[in-house]
């Protein structure tokens, strides 16, 4: 620790403190202005709802600064994108050039995340790169939205675009742009977003040159280096104050569709050694037969984002990356090679890495503890809009809010954007209904969805819709945690499973699961899907009964689950007046009963649990929270291999905290 302090004291800046601070914040403002440009000029509703990010990089491609609302998954990869452009074009980069790239095997995320990279020159010398990354709602491929669970390689996922010149010395290469857009659905929307992002990078270029005009090139380029050095020193000083050691855990994907029953492990081992951190993901499963794999860039970004969550006071640039060593085994679910499908990484390996890292840091920094949060999900509907004589192609591309994990001395946040990108906005139903023939039928918080704990997980949300006037239309879904359900820490319990239903409550209703594609739908069809809540933190039997009663009043917890999950017996006096009363003696007896039996419930035979479920004596939440078994919701049958893995996880993660 003393060594780090000595180094920090010995560091001699070439800039005075005021100039350094002004330029450091000016870089953030510059990126935010790029983002504002995209927000005001983009064509697609997806990007308008903030599925985009921007960054400024130095001449070597290193990230100088992100903005205040950029999505974490993008920012951790933008430096890799810039380096890919440098690698491919070398000295063949000129003023007025603009490049485009979406290649997940070259440091990107997935094909829909399209990056615009503009080199910035001053007096003929390359000094920086401006980047704008936007999620294009479709980049071609076999299904609308470019998310095809059937694809085992990238050819069904859309256009793979290595670094390609889109403007050459200021001249727009319309033939190249048209070639790309012609292979994508709604090509005019794609071209509009291309121009919007390109103009955003122009805004960044203009602002940087204004800073150089005011402060001088040498001063600004010195600040480029020093803001990275500053972040590195700050991160190292924080890490050096923590205990050395090694911590490890495992999270899971639901399954490999090619194999069926059985969770897919993602192992994360973290070592703190003085002022550096090493993440070792060796032991993670081989890549699987669907699109939930992650490439190197997105897994690296997950490590960065997961770590950064516990250090919110540290700005994010390449200086932060210098304190991290990340080992990602080749040919694995966390480092899938070309041409393995990776478009669903965001719902797959990415957030599993993040949540595993949350758990590890929760042990090291319990004052910032955070249990597992709900899984990002995308529902995509594409086809022909036939409303009121219209005859045009449409893309309905939706993600939902959900519950974040219980926190230190606080319940988890309800109905929040996913940890994948907390800068995402939840799309307004009114805008969606105007643009597409999809009517939202309900959008509401789900009672009992927050994982029980001393500090409850945040509640998830259910959203349903109806098709109003369509033709030749299909639905696809990208999600996870139907089986690897959102888990709690320090004795906390799980939330509810994800999954989409077609025509729920009607004859012929279907549980479609968490990954499907190209499901044909027609006018009048309805659908619904719940997002999970967050996992609980701490033993639910230690939650203050008054807090449980408040949850009942707020509609977050039902009377029945207050008793079964928290052991709190509440009497309803007048629901309309929110009058309830805790039966203290019955609560004490119920909690004593649960403490005496919950370990044996964990070991109850699967045939016995199946019988309890089939007879109605146990419901789906009982299976998860009391008997700790996983159900195939399409068949109603318990999955034995998945259940064994889930119970093993509960035994290691939860059981030690139950008295």
XYZ file of C-alpha atoms in Angstrom:
659
model
C 0.000 0.000 0.000
C 2.799 2.403 0.905
C 4.507 1.665 -2.411
C 1.408 2.699 -4.361
C 1.122 5.896 -2.348
C 4.759 6.727 -3.012
C 4.228 6.196 -6.730
C 1.110 8.340 -6.693
C 2.949 11.108 -4.841
C 5.896 10.875 -7.218
C 3.749 11.219 -10.339
C 4.494 14.525 -11.986
C 1.819 15.853 -14.281
C 2.823 17.997 -17.230
C -0.427 19.883 -16.808
C -1.513 22.162 -14.007
C -4.390 20.698 -11.948
C -7.006 23.117 -13.271
C -6.208 22.487 -16.933
C -6.149 18.725 -16.345
C -9.543 18.757 -14.634
C -11.086 21.024 -17.263
C -9.906 18.815 -20.135
C -10.835 15.572 -18.361
C -14.402 16.778 -18.036
C -14.348 18.348 -21.493
C -13.705 14.894 -22.968
C -16.783 13.548 -21.176
C -18.832 16.480 -22.421
C -17.547 15.905 -25.953
C -18.778 12.314 -25.915
C -22.113 13.382 -24.441
C -22.550 15.853 -27.295
C -21.982 13.019 -29.753
C -24.692 11.049 -27.976
C -27.082 13.989 -28.083
C -26.565 14.233 -31.838
C -27.510 10.562 -32.296
C -30.543 10.902 -30.057
C -31.915 13.813 -32.097
C -31.240 12.469 -35.599
C -31.441 8.642 -35.501
C -34.094 6.880 -37.566
C -34.737 3.719 -35.544
C -36.805 3.561 -32.369
C -34.284 1.131 -30.877
C -31.429 3.635 -31.033
C -33.725 6.459 -29.931
C -34.283 4.532 -26.707
C -30.557 4.778 -26.027
C -29.219 1.472 -27.333
C -26.082 3.301 -28.420
C -22.750 4.510 -27.057
C -19.948 6.848 -28.045
C -16.293 7.265 -27.185
C -13.155 9.175 -28.011
C -9.964 7.177 -28.577
C -6.371 8.285 -29.029
C -4.304 7.668 -32.169
C -3.440 4.164 -30.949
C -7.104 3.280 -30.424
C -7.053 3.474 -26.620
C -10.240 4.792 -25.040
C -9.817 8.301 -23.646
C -13.276 8.702 -22.188
C -16.851 7.506 -22.289
C -19.941 9.636 -21.733
C -22.287 9.767 -18.771
C -24.980 7.451 -20.186
C -23.100 5.095 -22.480
C -23.976 1.414 -22.235
C -21.323 -0.591 -20.433
C -21.205 -3.484 -22.901
C -20.301 -1.174 -25.771
C -17.709 0.942 -24.022
C -15.549 -2.005 -23.014
C -15.105 -2.940 -26.690
C -14.800 0.378 -28.523
C -11.022 0.501 -28.112
C -10.824 -2.933 -29.772
C -12.860 -1.653 -32.713
C -10.532 1.293 -33.243
C -7.509 -1.004 -33.102
C -9.118 -3.255 -35.742
C -9.387 -0.271 -38.091
C -5.752 0.637 -37.452
C -4.673 -2.966 -38.009
C -6.486 -3.278 -41.341
C -5.755 0.132 -42.844
C -2.456 1.143 -41.252
C -1.055 4.166 -43.099
C -3.977 4.164 -45.522
C -6.083 6.403 -43.254
C -6.738 9.971 -44.411
C -8.588 13.125 -43.371
C -12.280 12.768 -44.252
C -12.242 8.976 -44.009
C -14.971 7.252 -42.004
C -15.036 3.513 -41.331
C -17.781 1.076 -40.408
C -17.403 -2.238 -38.532
C -19.629 -4.672 -36.647
C -17.375 -7.753 -36.473
C -17.759 -9.553 -33.094
C -14.691 -11.668 -33.882
C -12.588 -8.485 -34.119
C -13.497 -7.121 -30.705
C -17.139 -6.195 -31.324
C -20.205 -7.474 -29.502
C -22.759 -8.780 -31.991
C -23.652 -7.987 -35.580
C -26.438 -5.535 -34.721
C -23.980 -3.250 -32.891
C -22.617 -1.230 -35.782
C -19.706 1.098 -35.072
C -18.781 4.221 -37.025
C -15.103 5.137 -36.590
C -13.847 8.562 -37.719
C -10.121 9.361 -37.609
C -9.360 12.916 -36.526
C -6.425 14.814 -38.022
C -4.787 18.074 -37.008
C -2.421 19.724 -39.457
C -2.109 16.438 -41.345
C -1.323 14.284 -38.294
C -3.663 11.575 -36.998
C -4.405 12.424 -33.371
C -7.609 10.573 -32.389
C -10.604 8.462 -33.373
C -14.254 9.276 -32.697
C -16.603 6.330 -32.360
C -20.350 5.925 -32.421
C -21.928 2.549 -31.799
C -25.628 1.991 -32.421
C -27.760 -1.143 -32.275
C -29.343 -1.486 -35.710
C -32.671 -3.278 -35.394
C -31.817 -5.584 -38.288
C -28.625 -6.416 -40.175
C -30.003 -9.193 -42.355
C -29.858 -12.890 -41.642
C -32.504 -15.555 -41.575
C -35.073 -13.875 -39.276
C -36.276 -10.300 -38.688
C -34.108 -8.661 -36.053
C -31.128 -10.920 -36.866
C -31.581 -13.106 -33.773
C -31.936 -16.695 -34.942
C -31.615 -19.318 -32.236
C -31.332 -21.988 -34.909
C -28.102 -20.497 -36.249
C -24.979 -22.305 -35.146
C -22.733 -20.050 -37.219
C -22.793 -16.393 -38.116
C -24.156 -16.842 -41.627
C -27.718 -16.885 -40.343
C -27.177 -13.897 -38.065
C -26.736 -11.143 -40.608
C -24.032 -9.146 -42.339
C -20.547 -9.532 -40.882
C -18.779 -6.259 -41.629
C -15.037 -6.129 -41.069
C -13.527 -2.625 -41.019
C -14.686 -1.039 -44.282
C -14.292 2.516 -45.586
C -17.647 4.294 -45.835
C -16.389 7.813 -46.575
C -13.140 8.218 -48.494
C -11.431 11.599 -48.048
C -14.852 13.112 -47.393
C -16.670 11.402 -50.281
C -19.596 9.170 -49.281
C -19.255 5.733 -50.889
C -22.939 5.279 -51.658
C -22.382 2.026 -53.548
C -20.822 0.401 -50.483
C -23.580 1.701 -48.208
C -26.307 0.516 -50.571
C -24.698 -2.919 -50.867
C -24.858 -3.329 -47.097
C -28.323 -1.840 -46.617
C -29.796 -3.903 -49.449
C -29.063 -7.006 -47.380
C -30.883 -5.630 -44.336
C -34.565 -5.175 -43.562
C -35.842 -1.577 -43.664
C -32.778 -0.361 -45.581
C -33.748 3.316 -45.494
C -33.813 3.179 -41.706
C -30.363 1.598 -41.714
C -28.985 4.320 -43.998
C -30.544 6.974 -41.786
C -28.876 5.583 -38.686
C -25.586 5.352 -40.573
C -25.684 9.050 -41.394
C -26.804 9.934 -37.856
C -23.890 8.114 -36.292
C -21.434 9.523 -38.818
C -22.600 13.038 -38.042
C -22.177 12.328 -34.321
C -18.529 11.488 -34.898
C -18.249 14.727 -36.890
C -19.579 16.598 -33.852
C -16.898 14.929 -31.739
C -14.215 15.845 -34.253
C -15.341 19.465 -34.324
C -15.383 19.732 -30.525
C -11.919 18.193 -30.217
C -10.471 20.625 -32.738
C -12.055 23.473 -30.783
C -10.285 22.254 -27.644
C -6.999 22.146 -29.551
C -7.594 25.680 -30.832
C -8.103 26.877 -27.271
C -5.473 24.875 -25.377
C -3.023 23.789 -28.063
C -2.423 20.348 -29.547
C 0.411 19.432 -27.214
C -1.696 20.195 -24.146
C -4.702 18.191 -25.384
C -2.612 15.177 -26.417
C -0.841 15.298 -23.070
C -4.264 15.220 -21.426
C -5.102 12.127 -23.516
C -2.223 10.293 -21.840
C -2.746 11.732 -18.396
C -6.465 10.935 -18.079
C -5.576 7.284 -18.732
C -2.707 7.439 -16.241
C -5.020 9.095 -13.720
C -7.611 6.313 -13.987
C -4.899 3.663 -13.698
C -3.420 5.268 -10.564
C -6.826 5.768 -8.994
C -7.870 2.168 -9.677
C -4.604 0.759 -8.351
C -4.813 2.831 -5.189
C -8.347 1.510 -4.532
C -7.371 -2.104 -5.222
C -4.229 -1.889 -3.067
C -6.405 -1.154 -0.035
C -8.233 -4.487 -0.443
C -7.114 -7.883 0.867
C -5.056 -10.096 -1.409
C -6.610 -13.454 -2.215
C -8.549 -15.597 -4.661
C -12.314 -15.955 -4.919
C -14.331 -18.052 -7.359
C -17.887 -18.859 -8.300
C -20.021 -20.260 -11.111
C -23.059 -19.013 -12.958
C -24.927 -20.837 -15.706
C -26.689 -20.614 -19.025
C -29.997 -22.455 -19.171
C -28.867 -25.150 -21.590
C -27.367 -26.097 -24.906
C -30.410 -26.692 -27.160
C -28.423 -29.431 -28.884
C -28.078 -31.327 -25.593
C -31.248 -30.569 -23.616
C -31.285 -31.023 -19.840
C -28.256 -29.570 -18.072
C -27.022 -26.095 -17.160
C -23.965 -24.653 -18.943
C -21.341 -23.486 -16.406
C -19.403 -20.246 -16.642
C -16.628 -20.281 -14.055
C -15.040 -17.075 -12.803
C -11.975 -17.000 -10.553
C -10.697 -13.628 -9.399
C -7.339 -12.928 -7.769
C -6.258 -9.667 -6.175
C -2.495 -9.307 -5.973
C -1.322 -5.987 -4.562
C -2.776 -3.419 -6.989
C -3.885 -5.642 -9.887
C -6.770 -8.019 -10.563
C -6.684 -11.239 -12.567
C -9.843 -12.912 -13.858
C -9.517 -16.520 -14.944
C -12.509 -18.051 -16.740
C -10.831 -21.370 -17.500
C -13.162 -24.266 -16.791
C -16.086 -22.548 -18.491
C -18.067 -24.773 -20.855
C -17.172 -25.215 -24.510
C -19.200 -23.057 -26.901
C -22.754 -24.281 -27.357
C -25.060 -24.916 -30.285
C -26.937 -21.608 -30.264
C -26.315 -17.872 -30.256
C -25.807 -17.352 -26.486
C -22.019 -17.653 -26.823
C -19.810 -14.604 -26.351
C -16.750 -13.564 -28.308
C -13.573 -12.300 -26.697
C -14.510 -8.623 -26.888
C -17.903 -8.952 -25.241
C -16.586 -11.210 -22.438
C -13.766 -8.758 -21.768
C -16.376 -6.002 -21.652
C -18.423 -8.032 -19.138
C -15.392 -8.281 -16.864
C -14.802 -4.542 -17.148
C -18.460 -3.661 -16.503
C -18.822 -6.114 -13.615
C -15.726 -4.717 -11.916
C -16.569 -1.096 -12.644
C -19.950 -1.534 -10.922
C -18.120 -1.736 -7.595
C -15.966 1.302 -8.351
C -18.500 3.880 -9.581
C -16.239 6.775 -8.580
C -13.557 5.782 -11.123
C -13.986 7.104 -14.700
C -13.821 4.477 -17.434
C -11.103 4.544 -20.044
C -8.201 2.350 -21.096
C -6.358 3.204 -17.897
C -8.875 1.013 -16.081
C -8.069 -1.903 -18.373
C -4.397 -1.755 -17.372
C -5.153 -3.060 -13.881
C -7.030 -6.099 -15.245
C -5.658 -9.362 -16.606
C -8.377 -11.467 -18.216
C -7.920 -15.102 -19.228
C -10.635 -16.341 -21.591
C -10.245 -19.950 -22.752
C -10.427 -20.410 -26.500
C -13.314 -22.332 -28.087
C -15.454 -21.726 -25.014
C -18.827 -20.145 -24.348
C -16.919 -17.030 -23.179
C -14.515 -16.884 -26.138
C -16.230 -18.397 -29.144
C -14.254 -18.349 -32.401
C -15.423 -17.469 -35.895
C -17.856 -18.573 -37.243
C -19.693 -19.713 -34.078
C -23.003 -17.874 -33.499
C -22.704 -15.081 -30.899
C -25.619 -12.685 -31.486
C -27.347 -13.641 -28.228
C -24.238 -13.057 -26.093
C -26.014 -10.163 -24.351
C -28.645 -12.452 -22.835
C -26.190 -15.327 -22.519
C -22.602 -15.357 -21.348
C -22.257 -11.593 -20.905
C -24.621 -11.039 -17.996
C -23.631 -14.337 -16.383
C -20.048 -13.087 -16.176
C -21.246 -9.784 -14.746
C -23.442 -11.354 -12.078
C -20.734 -13.829 -11.082
C -18.370 -10.894 -10.620
C -21.022 -9.095 -8.560
C -21.065 -12.045 -6.178
C -17.272 -12.139 -5.840
C -17.015 -8.437 -5.104
C -19.932 -8.651 -2.667
C -17.716 -10.808 -0.439
C -14.797 -8.386 -0.711
C -16.799 -5.149 -0.450
C -19.987 -6.145 1.420
C -20.917 -2.481 1.841
C -21.602 -2.488 -1.912
C -23.026 -6.009 -2.133
C -25.423 -6.789 -4.981
C -27.276 -10.052 -5.596
C -27.997 -11.433 -9.057
C -30.174 -9.271 -11.302
C -32.745 -10.187 -13.950
C -31.686 -11.200 -17.426
C -31.722 -8.923 -20.448
C -34.272 -10.099 -23.012
C -35.296 -9.103 -26.503
C -38.619 -9.892 -28.155
C -38.569 -9.279 -31.909
C -41.543 -9.279 -34.267
C -41.150 -8.610 -37.967
C -43.497 -8.754 -40.932
C -45.948 -6.736 -42.978
C -48.071 -3.988 -41.447
C -51.625 -4.200 -42.813
C -53.337 -1.601 -40.592
C -55.833 0.680 -42.378
C -54.678 -0.242 -45.840
C -50.988 0.094 -45.047
C -48.616 -2.289 -46.770
C -45.144 -1.784 -45.356
C -42.561 -3.834 -43.548
C -42.261 -3.304 -39.788
C -39.871 -4.290 -37.011
C -41.091 -4.377 -33.397
C -38.030 -4.752 -31.210
C -38.620 -4.663 -27.471
C -36.748 -5.161 -24.216
C -38.163 -4.961 -20.703
C -37.320 -3.650 -17.286
C -36.849 -6.056 -14.408
C -35.610 -6.422 -10.849
C -32.059 -5.855 -9.652
C -30.599 -7.862 -6.796
C -30.954 -7.059 -3.125
C -28.251 -4.690 -1.854
C -26.401 -3.965 1.361
C -29.033 -2.629 3.757
C -31.399 -1.982 0.834
C -33.922 -3.846 -1.258
C -33.178 -4.267 -4.934
C -34.463 -1.741 -7.447
C -37.816 -2.525 -9.068
C -38.445 -2.359 -12.823
C -35.028 -1.060 -13.847
C -33.031 -1.414 -17.055
C -30.765 -4.494 -17.172
C -27.186 -4.465 -15.872
C -26.227 -5.044 -19.519
C -26.869 -1.340 -20.008
C -28.520 0.701 -17.289
C -28.485 3.659 -19.685
C -31.176 1.966 -21.787
C -34.601 3.571 -21.762
C -37.659 1.371 -21.529
C -39.529 1.888 -24.773
C -42.833 3.776 -24.429
C -45.842 1.742 -25.484
C -47.406 4.732 -27.257
C -44.450 5.066 -29.604
C -44.375 1.372 -30.324
C -48.097 1.265 -31.118
C -47.801 4.178 -33.517
C -44.948 2.556 -35.427
C -46.051 -1.095 -35.422
C -49.230 -3.222 -35.449
C -48.623 -4.441 -31.881
C -51.016 -3.321 -29.140
C -49.736 -3.453 -25.560
C -52.390 -5.142 -23.436
C -50.699 -4.832 -20.039
C -47.399 -3.734 -18.515
C -47.210 -4.190 -14.762
C -45.042 -5.178 -11.820
C -45.255 -8.867 -10.915
C -46.223 -9.653 -7.340
C -43.826 -12.141 -5.653
C -41.185 -11.762 -8.359
C -38.543 -10.235 -6.088
C -36.232 -12.878 -4.636
C -36.934 -13.265 -0.889
C -34.202 -12.097 1.428
C -33.487 -9.967 4.447
C -33.260 -7.387 1.688
C -35.694 -8.321 -1.039
C -34.743 -8.432 -4.699
C -36.401 -5.861 -6.910
C -39.614 -6.858 -8.657
C -39.862 -7.851 -12.284
C -42.452 -6.786 -14.835
C -44.926 -8.575 -17.086
C -45.733 -7.178 -20.514
C -48.288 -8.507 -22.943
C -49.406 -7.606 -26.422
C -51.777 -8.394 -29.273
C -51.189 -8.366 -33.030
C -53.648 -5.982 -34.680
C -53.136 -6.143 -38.448
C -50.314 -8.250 -39.810
C -49.324 -10.557 -42.624
C -46.335 -12.901 -43.080
C -45.111 -12.109 -39.577
C -42.802 -14.039 -37.241
C -41.652 -13.709 -33.649
C -38.241 -14.416 -32.101
C -36.990 -14.194 -28.525
C -33.539 -13.891 -26.980
C -33.305 -14.478 -23.244
C -32.131 -16.899 -20.552
C -32.791 -17.769 -16.880
C -35.789 -19.971 -17.370
C -33.689 -22.688 -15.710
C -30.627 -20.879 -14.367
C -32.990 -18.636 -12.434
C -31.880 -15.382 -10.836
C -30.224 -16.333 -7.534
C -29.688 -14.675 -4.170
C -26.591 -14.259 -2.006
C -25.786 -14.553 1.710
C -28.838 -16.796 2.193
C -31.179 -14.955 -0.151
C -33.583 -16.798 -2.425
C -34.299 -16.922 -6.155
C -36.796 -14.874 -8.125
C -39.118 -16.120 -10.882
C -38.202 -17.666 -14.253
C -38.168 -15.883 -17.599
C -40.051 -17.161 -20.636
C -42.609 -16.111 -23.268
C -46.139 -17.460 -23.771
C -48.173 -17.360 -26.979
C -51.972 -16.976 -26.639
C -51.898 -17.380 -22.829
C -55.115 -18.503 -21.175
C -56.582 -19.587 -24.495
C -57.027 -22.946 -26.124
C -53.739 -23.992 -27.604
C -51.580 -21.701 -25.453
C -47.854 -22.408 -25.851
C -44.871 -21.826 -23.623
C -42.213 -20.844 -26.133
C -39.339 -20.657 -23.650
C -36.494 -18.163 -23.512
C -34.888 -18.785 -26.896
C -36.895 -19.316 -30.058
C -37.071 -17.841 -33.526
C -39.216 -17.682 -36.638
C -42.470 -18.559 -34.840
C -45.318 -17.681 -37.197
C -48.044 -15.459 -35.756
C -51.260 -13.951 -37.103
C -53.655 -11.089 -36.468
C -55.365 -11.526 -33.089
C -52.584 -13.592 -31.529
C -51.572 -12.508 -28.044
C -48.384 -12.968 -26.094
C -46.971 -12.231 -22.683
C -43.642 -12.561 -20.980
C -42.422 -11.849 -17.458
C -39.055 -10.450 -16.543
C -37.513 -11.869 -13.414
C -36.972 -9.988 -10.209
C -33.609 -9.717 -8.551
C -32.241 -12.268 -6.113
C -32.595 -11.673 -2.405
C -29.746 -10.738 -0.071
C -29.631 -12.364 3.358
C -31.868 -14.917 5.032
C -35.566 -14.135 4.325
C -36.444 -15.282 7.845
C -34.426 -12.338 9.172
C -36.454 -9.730 7.296
C -38.359 -7.361 9.556
C -42.016 -8.494 9.562
C -43.070 -4.846 9.291
C -41.168 -4.589 6.013
C -42.880 -7.727 4.755
C -46.247 -6.203 5.609
C -45.306 -3.024 3.743
C -44.430 -5.190 0.727
C -47.883 -6.765 0.943
C -49.507 -3.329 1.092
C -47.483 -2.202 -1.947
C -48.409 -5.320 -3.910
C -44.826 -6.585 -4.104
C -45.526 -9.688 -2.000
C -48.736 -11.700 -1.641
C -50.156 -12.810 1.692
C -49.454 -16.446 0.822
C -45.821 -15.904 -0.099
C -45.277 -13.645 2.893
C -45.993 -16.762 4.914
C -44.222 -19.344 2.757
C -41.098 -17.339 1.858
C -40.677 -15.095 4.905
C -42.579 -17.007 7.578
C -44.649 -13.888 8.298
C -48.341 -14.447 8.955
C -50.376 -11.366 8.088
C -54.089 -10.902 8.639
C -56.037 -8.808 6.160
C -58.432 -6.395 7.863
C -59.436 -4.089 4.991
C -57.607 -4.367 1.675
C -59.054 -1.144 0.251
C -57.830 0.819 3.262
C -54.500 -1.043 3.336
C -55.247 -2.291 6.827
C -53.271 -5.400 7.758
C -51.995 -6.870 11.000
C -49.080 -9.181 11.789
C -49.939 -12.258 13.845
C -46.783 -12.304 15.948
C -47.264 -15.676 17.612
C -48.189 -17.381 14.324
C -45.192 -15.714 12.674
C -42.823 -17.011 15.336
C -44.259 -20.508 14.938
C -44.071 -20.382 11.126
C -40.466 -19.210 11.122
C -39.515 -21.920 13.582
C -41.196 -24.490 11.344
C -39.402 -23.285 8.188
C -35.998 -23.231 9.927
C -36.542 -26.783 11.117
C -37.495 -28.163 7.696
C -35.900 -26.119 4.914
C -32.710 -28.164 4.745
C -34.662 -31.385 4.396
C -36.865 -29.781 1.722
C -33.682 -29.156 -0.238
C -33.001 -32.908 -0.235
C -36.563 -34.123 -0.902
C -36.754 -36.733 -3.661
C -37.745 -35.496 -7.098
C -40.629 -37.945 -7.415
C -42.102 -36.607 -4.186
C -41.710 -33.003 -5.336
C -43.269 -33.818 -8.715
C -46.234 -35.372 -6.923
C -46.666 -32.269 -4.753
C -46.647 -30.087 -7.858
C -48.990 -32.307 -9.865
C -51.485 -32.388 -6.993
C -51.411 -28.632 -6.515
C -49.809 -28.778 -3.056
C -46.756 -26.906 -4.363
C -46.665 -24.161 -7.010
C -43.862 -23.008 -9.301
C -42.359 -20.659 -6.735
C -42.435 -23.410 -4.105
C -40.423 -25.568 -6.481
C -37.770 -22.857 -6.806
C -37.627 -21.500 -3.267
C -38.640 -24.371 -1.034
C -37.668 -27.569 -2.846
C -35.073 -26.038 -5.183
C -35.978 -27.935 -8.311
C -36.180 -26.722 -11.915
C -39.191 -27.377 -14.089
C -39.556 -27.654 -17.835
C -42.513 -25.280 -18.139
C -43.487 -26.612 -21.547
C -44.057 -30.132 -20.162
C -44.545 -29.515 -16.442
C -41.857 -32.081 -15.628
C -38.866 -31.634 -13.316
C -35.471 -31.618 -15.032
C -33.240 -34.006 -13.031
C -29.777 -32.976 -14.250
C -30.538 -29.263 -14.119
C -32.082 -29.686 -10.668
C -28.989 -31.466 -9.370
C -26.818 -28.558 -10.550
C -29.228 -25.992 -9.131
C -29.359 -27.734 -5.761
C -25.574 -27.909 -5.687
C -25.466 -24.164 -6.320
C -27.953 -23.533 -3.489
C -25.949 -25.771 -1.169
C -22.797 -23.735 -1.791
C -24.254 -20.260 -2.211
C -27.200 -20.177 0.193
C -27.196 -23.030 2.712
C -24.154 -21.830 4.736
C -26.093 -18.675 5.677
C -29.152 -20.495 7.019
C -29.043 -20.958 10.757
